[in-house]
Coordinates of C-alpha atoms in Angstrom, one line a residue:
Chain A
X1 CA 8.1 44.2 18.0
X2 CA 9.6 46.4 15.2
X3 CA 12.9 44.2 14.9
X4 CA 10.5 41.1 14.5
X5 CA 8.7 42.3 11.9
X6 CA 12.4 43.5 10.5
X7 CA 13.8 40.0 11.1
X8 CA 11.2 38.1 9.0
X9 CA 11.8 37.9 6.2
X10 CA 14.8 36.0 7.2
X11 CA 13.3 33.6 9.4
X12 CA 11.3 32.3 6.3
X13 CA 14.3 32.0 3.9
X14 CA 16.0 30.4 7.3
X15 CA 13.2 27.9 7.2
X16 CA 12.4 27.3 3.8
X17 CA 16.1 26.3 3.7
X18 CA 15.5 23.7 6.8
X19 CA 12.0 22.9 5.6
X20 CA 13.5 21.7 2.5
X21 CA 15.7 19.3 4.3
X22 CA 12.4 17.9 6.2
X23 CA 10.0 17.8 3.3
X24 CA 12.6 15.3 2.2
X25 CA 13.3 13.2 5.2
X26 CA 9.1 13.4 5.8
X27 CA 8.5 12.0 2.2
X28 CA 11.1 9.0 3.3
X29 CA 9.2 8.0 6.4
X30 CA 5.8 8.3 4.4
X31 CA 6.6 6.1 1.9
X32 CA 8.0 3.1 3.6
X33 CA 4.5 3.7 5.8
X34 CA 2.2 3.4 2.7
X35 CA 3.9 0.7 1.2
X36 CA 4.4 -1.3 4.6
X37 CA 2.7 0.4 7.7
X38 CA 6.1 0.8 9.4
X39 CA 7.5 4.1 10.4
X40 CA 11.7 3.8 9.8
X41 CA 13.4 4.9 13.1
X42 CA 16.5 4.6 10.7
X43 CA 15.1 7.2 8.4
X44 CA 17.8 9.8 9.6
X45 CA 20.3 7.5 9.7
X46 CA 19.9 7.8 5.8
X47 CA 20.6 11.6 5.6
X48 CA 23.7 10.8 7.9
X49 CA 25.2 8.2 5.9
X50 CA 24.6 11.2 2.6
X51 CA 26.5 13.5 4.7
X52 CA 29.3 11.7 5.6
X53 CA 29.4 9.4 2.0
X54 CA 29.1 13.2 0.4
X55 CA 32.7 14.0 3.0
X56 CA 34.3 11.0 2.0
X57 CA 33.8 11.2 -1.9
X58 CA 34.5 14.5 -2.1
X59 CA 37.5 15.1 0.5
X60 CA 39.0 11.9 0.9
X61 CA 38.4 10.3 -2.6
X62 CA 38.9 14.0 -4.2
X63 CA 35.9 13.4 -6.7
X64 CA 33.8 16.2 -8.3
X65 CA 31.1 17.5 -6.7
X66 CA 28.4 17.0 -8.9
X67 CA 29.7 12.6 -9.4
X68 CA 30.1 12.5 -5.2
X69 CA 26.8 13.7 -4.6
X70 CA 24.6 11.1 -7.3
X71 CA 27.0 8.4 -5.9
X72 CA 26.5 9.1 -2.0
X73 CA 22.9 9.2 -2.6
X74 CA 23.0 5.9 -4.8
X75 CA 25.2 4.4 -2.0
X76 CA 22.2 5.5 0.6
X77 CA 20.2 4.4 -1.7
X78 CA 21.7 0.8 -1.9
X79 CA 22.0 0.8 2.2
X80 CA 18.3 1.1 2.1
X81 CA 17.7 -1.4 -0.2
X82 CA 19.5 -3.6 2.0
X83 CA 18.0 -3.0 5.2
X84 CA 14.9 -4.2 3.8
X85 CA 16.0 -7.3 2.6
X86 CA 18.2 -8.4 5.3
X87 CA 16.1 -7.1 8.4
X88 CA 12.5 -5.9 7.0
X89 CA 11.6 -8.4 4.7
X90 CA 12.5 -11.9 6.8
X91 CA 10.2 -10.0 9.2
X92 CA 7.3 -10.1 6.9
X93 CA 5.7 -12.5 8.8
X94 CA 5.9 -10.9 11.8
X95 CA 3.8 -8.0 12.8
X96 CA 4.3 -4.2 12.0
X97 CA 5.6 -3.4 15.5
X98 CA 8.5 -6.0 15.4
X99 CA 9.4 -4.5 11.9
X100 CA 9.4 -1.1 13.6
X101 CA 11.4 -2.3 16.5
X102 CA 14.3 -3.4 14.2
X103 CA 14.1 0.0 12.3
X104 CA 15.3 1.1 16.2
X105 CA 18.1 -1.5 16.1
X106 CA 19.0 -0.8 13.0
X107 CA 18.8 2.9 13.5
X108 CA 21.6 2.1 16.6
X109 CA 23.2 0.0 14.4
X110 CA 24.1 2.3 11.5
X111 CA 25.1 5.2 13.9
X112 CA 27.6 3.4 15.7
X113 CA 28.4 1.9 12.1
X114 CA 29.1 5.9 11.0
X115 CA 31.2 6.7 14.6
X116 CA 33.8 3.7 13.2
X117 CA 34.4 4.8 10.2
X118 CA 34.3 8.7 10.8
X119 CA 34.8 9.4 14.8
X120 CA 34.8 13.3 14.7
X121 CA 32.2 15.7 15.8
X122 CA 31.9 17.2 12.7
X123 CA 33.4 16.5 9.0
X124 CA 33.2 19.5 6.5
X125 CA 31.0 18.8 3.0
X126 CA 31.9 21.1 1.1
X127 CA 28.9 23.3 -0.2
X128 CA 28.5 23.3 -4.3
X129 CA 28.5 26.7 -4.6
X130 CA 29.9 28.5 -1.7
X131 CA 29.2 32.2 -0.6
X132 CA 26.0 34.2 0.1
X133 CA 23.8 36.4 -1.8
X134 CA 23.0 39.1 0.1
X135 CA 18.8 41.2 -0.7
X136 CA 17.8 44.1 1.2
X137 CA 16.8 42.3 4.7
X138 CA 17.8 38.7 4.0
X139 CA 20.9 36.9 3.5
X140 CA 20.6 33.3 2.2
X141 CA 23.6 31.6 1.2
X142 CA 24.0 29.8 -2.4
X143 CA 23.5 26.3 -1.0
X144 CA 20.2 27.5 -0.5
X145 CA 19.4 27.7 -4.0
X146 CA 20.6 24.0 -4.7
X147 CA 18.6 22.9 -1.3
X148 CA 15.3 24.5 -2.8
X149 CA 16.2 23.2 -6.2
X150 CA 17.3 19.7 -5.6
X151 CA 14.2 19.4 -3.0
X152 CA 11.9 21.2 -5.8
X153 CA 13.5 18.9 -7.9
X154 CA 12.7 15.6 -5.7
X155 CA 9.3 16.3 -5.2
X156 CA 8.5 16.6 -8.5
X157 CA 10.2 13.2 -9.8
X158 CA 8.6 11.4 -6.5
X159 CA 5.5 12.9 -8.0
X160 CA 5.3 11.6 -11.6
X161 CA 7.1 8.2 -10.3
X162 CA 3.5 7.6 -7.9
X163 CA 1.3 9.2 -10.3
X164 CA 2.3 8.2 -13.6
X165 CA 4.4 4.8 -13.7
X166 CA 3.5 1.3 -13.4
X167 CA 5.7 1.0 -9.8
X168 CA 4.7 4.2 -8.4
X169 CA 0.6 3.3 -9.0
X170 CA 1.5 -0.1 -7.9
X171 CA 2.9 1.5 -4.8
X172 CA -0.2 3.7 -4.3
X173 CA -2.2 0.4 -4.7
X174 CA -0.8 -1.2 -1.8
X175 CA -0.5 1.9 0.5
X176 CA -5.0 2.1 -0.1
X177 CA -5.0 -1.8 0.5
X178 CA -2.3 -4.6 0.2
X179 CA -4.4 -7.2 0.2
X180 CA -6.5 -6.0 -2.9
X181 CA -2.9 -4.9 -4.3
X182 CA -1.5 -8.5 -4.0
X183 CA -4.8 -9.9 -5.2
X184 CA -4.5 -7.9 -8.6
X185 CA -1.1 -9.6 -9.2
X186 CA 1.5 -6.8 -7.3
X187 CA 4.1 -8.2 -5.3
X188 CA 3.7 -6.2 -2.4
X189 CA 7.3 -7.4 -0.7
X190 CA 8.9 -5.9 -4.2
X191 CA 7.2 -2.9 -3.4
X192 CA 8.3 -2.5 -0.2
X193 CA 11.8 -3.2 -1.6
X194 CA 11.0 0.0 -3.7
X195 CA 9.8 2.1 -0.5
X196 CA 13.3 1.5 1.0
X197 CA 15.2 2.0 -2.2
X198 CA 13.0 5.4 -2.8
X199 CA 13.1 7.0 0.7
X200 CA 16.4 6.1 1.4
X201 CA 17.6 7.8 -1.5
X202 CA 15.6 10.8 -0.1
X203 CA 17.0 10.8 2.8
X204 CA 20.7 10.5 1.6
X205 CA 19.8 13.4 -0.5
X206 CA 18.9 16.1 2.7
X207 CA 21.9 14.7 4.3
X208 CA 23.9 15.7 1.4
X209 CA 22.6 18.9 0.7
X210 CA 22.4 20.0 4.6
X211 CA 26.1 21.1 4.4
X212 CA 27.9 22.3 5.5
X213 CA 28.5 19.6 8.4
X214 CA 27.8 16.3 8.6
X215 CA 28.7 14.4 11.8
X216 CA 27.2 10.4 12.6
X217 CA 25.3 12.3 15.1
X218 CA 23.4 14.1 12.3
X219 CA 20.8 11.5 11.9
X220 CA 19.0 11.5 15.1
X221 CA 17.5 15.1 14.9
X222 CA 17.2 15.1 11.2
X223 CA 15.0 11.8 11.8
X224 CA 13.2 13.3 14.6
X225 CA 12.5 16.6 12.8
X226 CA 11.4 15.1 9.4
X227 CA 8.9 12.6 11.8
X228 CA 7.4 15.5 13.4
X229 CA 7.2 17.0 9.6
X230 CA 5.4 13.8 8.4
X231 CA 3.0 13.9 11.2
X232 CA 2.1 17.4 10.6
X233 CA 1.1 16.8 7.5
X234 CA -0.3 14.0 8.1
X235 CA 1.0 10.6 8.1
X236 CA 1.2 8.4 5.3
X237 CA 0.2 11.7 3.1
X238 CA 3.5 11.7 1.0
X239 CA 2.9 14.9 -0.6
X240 CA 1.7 16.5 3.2
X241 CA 5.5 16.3 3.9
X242 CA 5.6 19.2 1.8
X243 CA 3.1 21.5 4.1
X244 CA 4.6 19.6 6.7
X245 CA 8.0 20.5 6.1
X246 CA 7.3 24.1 5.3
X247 CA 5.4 24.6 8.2
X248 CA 7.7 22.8 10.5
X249 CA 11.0 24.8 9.4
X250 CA 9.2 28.1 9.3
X251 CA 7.5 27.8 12.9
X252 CA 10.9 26.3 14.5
X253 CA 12.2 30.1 13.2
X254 CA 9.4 32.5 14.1
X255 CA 8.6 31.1 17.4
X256 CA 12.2 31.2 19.0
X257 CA 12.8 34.4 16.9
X258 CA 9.3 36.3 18.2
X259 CA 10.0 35.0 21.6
X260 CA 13.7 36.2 22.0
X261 CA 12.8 39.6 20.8
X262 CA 9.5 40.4 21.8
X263 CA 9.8 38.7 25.5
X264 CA 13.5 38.3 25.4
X265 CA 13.7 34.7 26.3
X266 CA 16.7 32.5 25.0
X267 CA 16.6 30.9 21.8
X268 CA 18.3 27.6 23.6
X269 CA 15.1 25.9 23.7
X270 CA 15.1 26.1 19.8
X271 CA 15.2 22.2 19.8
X272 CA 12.5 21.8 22.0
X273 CA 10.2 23.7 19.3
X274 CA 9.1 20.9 16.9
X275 CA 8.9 18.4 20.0
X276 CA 6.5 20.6 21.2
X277 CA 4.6 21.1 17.5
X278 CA 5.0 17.1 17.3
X279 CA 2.9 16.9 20.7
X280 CA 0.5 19.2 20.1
X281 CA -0.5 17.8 16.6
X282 CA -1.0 14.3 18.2
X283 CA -2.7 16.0 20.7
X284 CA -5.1 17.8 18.3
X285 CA -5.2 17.0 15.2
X286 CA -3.6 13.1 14.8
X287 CA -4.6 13.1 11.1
X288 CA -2.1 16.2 10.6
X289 CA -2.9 19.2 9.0
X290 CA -4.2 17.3 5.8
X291 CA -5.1 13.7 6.7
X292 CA -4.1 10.9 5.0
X293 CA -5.9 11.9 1.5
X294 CA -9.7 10.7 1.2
X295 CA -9.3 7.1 2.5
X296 CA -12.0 5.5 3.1
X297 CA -12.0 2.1 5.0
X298 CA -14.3 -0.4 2.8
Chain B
X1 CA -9.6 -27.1 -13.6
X2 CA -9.2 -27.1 -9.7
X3 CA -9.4 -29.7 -7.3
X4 CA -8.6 -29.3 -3.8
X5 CA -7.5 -32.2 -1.7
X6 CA -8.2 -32.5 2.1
X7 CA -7.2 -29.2 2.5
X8 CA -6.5 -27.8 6.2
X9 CA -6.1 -23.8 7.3
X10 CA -5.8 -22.7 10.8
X11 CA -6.4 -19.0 12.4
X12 CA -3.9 -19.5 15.2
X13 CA -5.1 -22.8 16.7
X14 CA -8.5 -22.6 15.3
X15 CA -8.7 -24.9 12.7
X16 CA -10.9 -22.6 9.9
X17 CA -10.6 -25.7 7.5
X18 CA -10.7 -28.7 8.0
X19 CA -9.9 -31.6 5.4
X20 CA -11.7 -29.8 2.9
X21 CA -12.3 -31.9 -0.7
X22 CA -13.5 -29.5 -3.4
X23 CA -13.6 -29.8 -7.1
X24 CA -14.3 -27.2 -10.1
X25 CA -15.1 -28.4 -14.0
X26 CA -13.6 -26.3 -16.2
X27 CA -16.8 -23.8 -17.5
X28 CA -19.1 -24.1 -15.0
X29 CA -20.4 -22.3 -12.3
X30 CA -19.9 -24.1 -8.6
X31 CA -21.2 -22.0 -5.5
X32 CA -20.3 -22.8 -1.8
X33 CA -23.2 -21.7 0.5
X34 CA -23.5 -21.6 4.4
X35 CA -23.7 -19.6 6.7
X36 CA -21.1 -16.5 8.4
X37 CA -18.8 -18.3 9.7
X38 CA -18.6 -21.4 7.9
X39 CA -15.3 -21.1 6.3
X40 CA -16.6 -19.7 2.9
X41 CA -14.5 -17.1 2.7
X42 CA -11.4 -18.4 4.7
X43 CA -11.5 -21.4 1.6
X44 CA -10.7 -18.5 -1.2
X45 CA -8.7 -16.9 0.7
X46 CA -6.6 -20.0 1.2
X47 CA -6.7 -20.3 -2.9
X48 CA -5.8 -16.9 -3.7
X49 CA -2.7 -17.5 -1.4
X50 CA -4.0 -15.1 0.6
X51 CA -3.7 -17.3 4.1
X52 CA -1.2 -20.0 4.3
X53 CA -2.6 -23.6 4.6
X54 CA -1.1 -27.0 6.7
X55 CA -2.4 -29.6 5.3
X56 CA -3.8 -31.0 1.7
X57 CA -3.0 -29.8 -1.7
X58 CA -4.9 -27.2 -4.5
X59 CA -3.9 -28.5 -7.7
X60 CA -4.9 -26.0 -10.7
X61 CA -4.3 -27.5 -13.9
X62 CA -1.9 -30.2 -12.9
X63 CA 0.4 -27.5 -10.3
X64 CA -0.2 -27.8 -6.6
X65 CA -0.7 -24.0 -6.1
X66 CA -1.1 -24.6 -2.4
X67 CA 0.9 -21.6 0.0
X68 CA 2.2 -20.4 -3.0
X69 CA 2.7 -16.3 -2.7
X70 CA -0.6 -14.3 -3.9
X71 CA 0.6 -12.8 -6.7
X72 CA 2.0 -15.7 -8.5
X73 CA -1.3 -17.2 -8.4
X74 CA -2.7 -13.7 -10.6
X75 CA -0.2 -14.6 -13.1
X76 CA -1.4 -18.4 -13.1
X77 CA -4.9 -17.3 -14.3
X78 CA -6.7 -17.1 -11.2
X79 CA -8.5 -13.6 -9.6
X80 CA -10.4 -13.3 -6.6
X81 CA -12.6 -10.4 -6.1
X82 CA -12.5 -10.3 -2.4
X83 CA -15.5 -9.8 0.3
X84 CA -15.9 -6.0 1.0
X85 CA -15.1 -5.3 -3.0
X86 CA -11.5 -3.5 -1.6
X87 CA -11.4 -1.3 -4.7
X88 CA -8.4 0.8 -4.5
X89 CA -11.0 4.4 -2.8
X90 CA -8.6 7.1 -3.4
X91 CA -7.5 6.0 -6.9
X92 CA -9.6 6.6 -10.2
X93 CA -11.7 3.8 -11.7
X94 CA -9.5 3.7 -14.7
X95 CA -6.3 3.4 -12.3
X96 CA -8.3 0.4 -10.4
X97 CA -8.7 -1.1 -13.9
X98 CA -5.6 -0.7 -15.4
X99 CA -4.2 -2.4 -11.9
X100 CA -6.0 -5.4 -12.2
X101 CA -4.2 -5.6 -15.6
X102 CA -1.1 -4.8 -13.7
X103 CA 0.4 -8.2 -14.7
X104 CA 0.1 -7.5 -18.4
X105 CA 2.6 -4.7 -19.0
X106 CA 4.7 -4.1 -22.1
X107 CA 4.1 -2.8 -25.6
X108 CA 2.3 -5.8 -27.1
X109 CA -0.2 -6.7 -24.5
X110 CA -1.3 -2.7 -24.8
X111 CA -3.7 -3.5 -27.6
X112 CA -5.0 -6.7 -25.4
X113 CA -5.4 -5.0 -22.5
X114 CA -7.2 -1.9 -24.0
X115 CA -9.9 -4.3 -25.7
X116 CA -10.2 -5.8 -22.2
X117 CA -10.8 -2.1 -20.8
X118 CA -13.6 -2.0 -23.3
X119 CA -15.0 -5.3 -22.7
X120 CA -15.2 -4.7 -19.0
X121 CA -17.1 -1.2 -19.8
X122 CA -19.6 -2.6 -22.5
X123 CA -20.4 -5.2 -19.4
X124 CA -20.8 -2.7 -16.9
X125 CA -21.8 0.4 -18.4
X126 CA -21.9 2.8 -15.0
X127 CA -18.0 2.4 -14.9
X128 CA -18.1 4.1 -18.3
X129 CA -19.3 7.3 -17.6
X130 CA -17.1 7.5 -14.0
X131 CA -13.8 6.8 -15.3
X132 CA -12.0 9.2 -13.7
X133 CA -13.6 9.8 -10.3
X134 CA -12.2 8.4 -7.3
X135 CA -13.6 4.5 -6.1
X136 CA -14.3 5.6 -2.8
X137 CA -17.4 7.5 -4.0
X138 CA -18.6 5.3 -6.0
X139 CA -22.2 3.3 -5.0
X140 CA -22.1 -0.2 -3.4
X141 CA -23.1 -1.5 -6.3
X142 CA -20.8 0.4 -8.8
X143 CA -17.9 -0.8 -6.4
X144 CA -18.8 -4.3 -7.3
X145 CA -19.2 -4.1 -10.2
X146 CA -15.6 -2.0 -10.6
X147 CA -14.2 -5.2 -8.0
X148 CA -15.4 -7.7 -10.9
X149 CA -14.5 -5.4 -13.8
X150 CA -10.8 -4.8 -12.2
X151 CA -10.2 -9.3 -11.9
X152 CA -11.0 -9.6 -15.0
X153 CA -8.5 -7.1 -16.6
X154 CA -5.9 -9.8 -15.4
X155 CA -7.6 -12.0 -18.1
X156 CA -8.8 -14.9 -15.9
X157 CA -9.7 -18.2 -16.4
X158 CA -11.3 -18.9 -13.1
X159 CA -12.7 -16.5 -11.2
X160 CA -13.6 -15.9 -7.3
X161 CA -16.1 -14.4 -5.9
X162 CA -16.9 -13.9 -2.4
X163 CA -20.3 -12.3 -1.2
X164 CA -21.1 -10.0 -4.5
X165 CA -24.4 -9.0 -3.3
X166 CA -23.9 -8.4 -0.1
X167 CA -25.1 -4.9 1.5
X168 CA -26.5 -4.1 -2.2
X169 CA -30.2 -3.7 -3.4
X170 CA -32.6 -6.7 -5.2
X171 CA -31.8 -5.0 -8.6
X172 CA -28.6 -4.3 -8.3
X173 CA -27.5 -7.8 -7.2
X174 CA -30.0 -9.1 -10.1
X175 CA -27.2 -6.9 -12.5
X176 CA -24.4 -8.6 -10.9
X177 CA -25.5 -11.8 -11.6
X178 CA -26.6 -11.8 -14.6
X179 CA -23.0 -10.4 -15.7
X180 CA -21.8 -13.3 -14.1
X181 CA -24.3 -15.5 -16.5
X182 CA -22.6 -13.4 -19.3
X183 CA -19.1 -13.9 -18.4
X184 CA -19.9 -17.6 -17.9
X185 CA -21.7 -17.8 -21.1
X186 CA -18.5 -16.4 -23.2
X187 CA -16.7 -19.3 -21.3
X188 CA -15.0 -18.6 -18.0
X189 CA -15.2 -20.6 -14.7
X190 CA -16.5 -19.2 -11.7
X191 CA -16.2 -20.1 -8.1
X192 CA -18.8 -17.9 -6.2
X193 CA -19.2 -17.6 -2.3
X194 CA -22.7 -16.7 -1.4
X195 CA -24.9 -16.3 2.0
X196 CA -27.6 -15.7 -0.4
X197 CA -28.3 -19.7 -1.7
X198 CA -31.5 -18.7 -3.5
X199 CA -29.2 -16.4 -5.9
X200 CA -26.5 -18.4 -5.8
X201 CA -27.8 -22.1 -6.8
X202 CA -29.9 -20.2 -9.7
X203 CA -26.8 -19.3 -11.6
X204 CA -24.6 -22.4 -10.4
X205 CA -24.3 -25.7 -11.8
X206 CA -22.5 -27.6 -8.7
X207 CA -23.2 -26.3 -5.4
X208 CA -21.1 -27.4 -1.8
X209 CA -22.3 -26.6 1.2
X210 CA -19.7 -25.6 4.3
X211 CA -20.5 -25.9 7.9
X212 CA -17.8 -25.0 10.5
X213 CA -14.8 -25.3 8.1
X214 CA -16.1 -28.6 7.2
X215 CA -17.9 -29.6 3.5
X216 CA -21.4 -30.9 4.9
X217 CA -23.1 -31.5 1.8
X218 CA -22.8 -31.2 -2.4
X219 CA -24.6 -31.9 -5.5
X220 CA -26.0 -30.0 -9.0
X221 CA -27.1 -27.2 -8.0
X222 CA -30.8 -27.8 -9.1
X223 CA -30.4 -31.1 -7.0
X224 CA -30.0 -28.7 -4.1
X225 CA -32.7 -26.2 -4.4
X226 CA -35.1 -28.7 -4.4
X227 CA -33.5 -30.9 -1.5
X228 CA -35.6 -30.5 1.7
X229 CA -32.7 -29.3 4.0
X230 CA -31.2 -26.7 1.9
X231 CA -35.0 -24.9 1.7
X232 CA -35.5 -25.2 5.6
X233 CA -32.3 -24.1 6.5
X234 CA -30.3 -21.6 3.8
X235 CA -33.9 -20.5 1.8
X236 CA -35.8 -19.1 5.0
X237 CA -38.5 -21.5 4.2
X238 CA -39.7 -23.5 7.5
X239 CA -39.0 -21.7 10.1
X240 CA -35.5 -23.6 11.4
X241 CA -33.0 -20.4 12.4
X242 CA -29.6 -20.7 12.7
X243 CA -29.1 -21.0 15.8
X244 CA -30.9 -24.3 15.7
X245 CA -28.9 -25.3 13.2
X246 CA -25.7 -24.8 15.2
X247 CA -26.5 -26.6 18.2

């Protein structure tokens, strides 16, 4: 019990760095939700294509760090705005659960896309500051710094874009009611244009940042893991990522980590942690941990 | 200023409207009355761009605005405060104003649009004093009045209106519509959807009255109140029920 208590402090900075990486990938799915009730099954395949852009701008194209990252995740960012108007928007007439049945294909569509071009297991990104800093207890590496401040960083831009611009209210407006939002003059297919644009970016940006691999495989569990983060807190709550995220990476550390020591069980089943969070939350709390704000149907 | 032209909307295979001929003077006040059901609301809907139509045109000022995409019909001059009121809940009263002005951006419509904010105030003073708590907790009637107050931010020059007294007390709805006179009287034109006729033909000029997605009957308003029918069955008086009146 001793050595848990020892080993904490490093299970939270272990997932603060993931939960970073989900609050991210959570904020993605929850704003192409608001703005057009569909959850994006390709929501991971975002962070992949940051990875692997990140690998081929830096290693094969030799550019700076700093210039490869803002162009992967504007490249992501252009992918996403593509997807909606090539497969989302034609489907606007259609209902939400055709829309989110093309996300699938086009989830399946931009993996096998990534396998082409870059066919290994794992590519190398290299980290923008590499080495670790090492505190009494806890050793976190330096790309932790730039995950917690890029995702610090993130949340705070995606905060003043929905709270104090004309787009990000107008985005709000239609995630209360799109009807009312089209009926005050908002083009509610440019917003969704904007959802895609936004959470794609957000999306390339974890993939980026979670060096130091990046593999086309990367997208599935990042996808899955920043769902589950969503749903905890709460769907459609962009700024529940946040809690969601948190408590996601933190729990997916101290459970396997209590349960190894304490009780000495394997940590294989690590995986299996946030399926099991995911369940239970739908199971007993649907609205996640803080609902979808104060929304009232009128 | 809007004349629509056997005019045809389906639900599926349900035909909501059917050959519909409507026509608005410019500065006046025309209600459509009937019953749920009739197609009231399913006609501004169809307007507003809201719900695609198959047949028949909506010419506004000399454009067939038929099918066209909701918010290009905003910008054209037209706002529709919808049934329900579907104020944005979790958003402030200003930011539901300054939305329905959402249309209006850049530096030199500031000024405009800020003399618009005060208008819509002076005209409903509640909003005044609750401009920065959340819609959703606002009262029924304070909603409408905040669901009127946001259309006309987009500076209108016809207005719709579907069902603004419904679920709301005798006074309040008395408040609504004498805003309404107001806004009329400082010269805009107002379609308004009513199950309440008595209300609704005091204010109006021109009055239609829809029947199973069809236009059953029309005249001046006054015409109306005092025609026989209209008192049996949409005033209450006379003791014929709806159902009757279906069969």
């Amino acid at each position: 019990m001793l050595d848990f208590w020892r080993n904490c402090p490093q299970y939270l900075a272990n997932g603060l760095a993931n939960g970073c990486l989900y609050i991210l990938v959570a904020m993605g799915f929850n704003i192409i939700y608001n703005s057009t009730g569909i959850i994006n099954f390709a929501q991971g395949e975002f962070s992949m294509f940051g990875g692997l852009f990140a690998y081929a701008l830096t290693v094969s194209a030799g550019l700076p760090i700093p210039l490869a990252a803002i162009l992967a995740v504007l490249s992501v960012a252009l992918l996403g705005g593509l997807m909606e108007r090539l497969i989302i928007n034609p489907l606007r007439r259609s209902s939400v659960i055709t829309a989110i049945i093309a996300t699938i294909g086009a989830s399946i569509f931009f993996k096998s896309l990534g396998r082409v071009i870059w066919p290994l297991e794992a590519y190398k990104v290299p980290e923008f500051t590499p080495g670790n800093i090492s505190l009494p207890g806890v050793t976190v590496s330096r790309q932790f710094l730039w995950v917690f401040a890029l995702t610090v960083a993130s949340v705070s831009l995606v905060y003043v874009f929905f709270n104090r611009t004309r787009a990000g209210k107008a985005m709000r407006a239609c995630s209360v009611n799109r009807q009312a939002a089209s009926l005050v003059g908002i083009d509610v297919f440019r917003m969704s244009l904007y959802s895609f644009l936004l959470a794609a970016a957000l999306g390339g940006a974890a993939g980026l940042i979670s060096a130091p691999y990046a593999s086309y495989g990367m997208g599935l569990e990042l996808g899955v893991k920043g769902f589950t983060a969503a749903v905890v807190g709460g769907l459609g709550n962009v700024f529940g990522a946040v809690v969601g995220g948190l408590v996601l990476g933190v729990l997916e550390e101290l459970i396997p980590g209590f349960l190894h020591i304490v009780l000495g069980i394997s940590t294989g089943y690590k995986g299996a942690v946030a399926a099991v969070i995911l369940i239970a939350v739908l199971l007993f709390r649907p609205q996640g941990i803080l609902g979808k704000g104060m929304v009232e149907k009128v | 200023m809007l004349e629509i032209k056997n005019l045809s909307a389906f639900y599926g295979n349900v035909e909501a409207l059917r050959a519909v001929d409507l026509w608005i003077r410019a500065g006046q006040i025309t209600t459509i009355i009937g019953a749920n059901g009739a197609g009231k609301s399913t006609l501004l809907r169809a307007i507003s761009g809201l719900i695609p139509t198959r047949y028949g045109e909506i010419r506004y000022v000399g454009t067939n605005i038929a099918n066209m995409e909701p918010h290009r019909i905003v910008r054209m001059g037209i706002s529709h405060v919808p049934e329900g009121r579907q104020v944005f809940s979790t958003m402030t009263v200003e930011e539901n104003l300054m939305l329905g002005a959402y249309l209006r951006s850049g530096r030199r419509k500031r000024k405009e649009v800020a003399e618009d904010l005060e208008f819509v105030l002076d005209l409903f003073p509640p909003l005044r004093t609750r401009l920065r708590q959340l819609a959703g907790t606002l009262s029924g009637g304070e909603q409408q009045m905040l669901a009127v107050g946001r259309a006309l931010m987009s500076r209108p020059r016809l207005l719709l209106l579907d069902e603004p007294s419904m679920g709301l007390a005798p006074l309040v709805i008395k408040d609504i519509f004498n805003c309404l006179k107001r806004l009329h009287e400082q010269g805009l034109t107002i379609l308004l959807v009513e199950q309440d006729a008595q209300i609704a033909l005091s204010v109006s000029h021109y009055a239609y009255v829809m029947r199973a997605g069809k236009i059953r009957m029309e005249g001046e308003a006054e015409e109306l109140l005092r025609s026989e029918e209209i008192r049996h069955i949409y005033l209450g008086e006379g003791g014929i029920s709806e159902d009757e009146l279906m069969r």
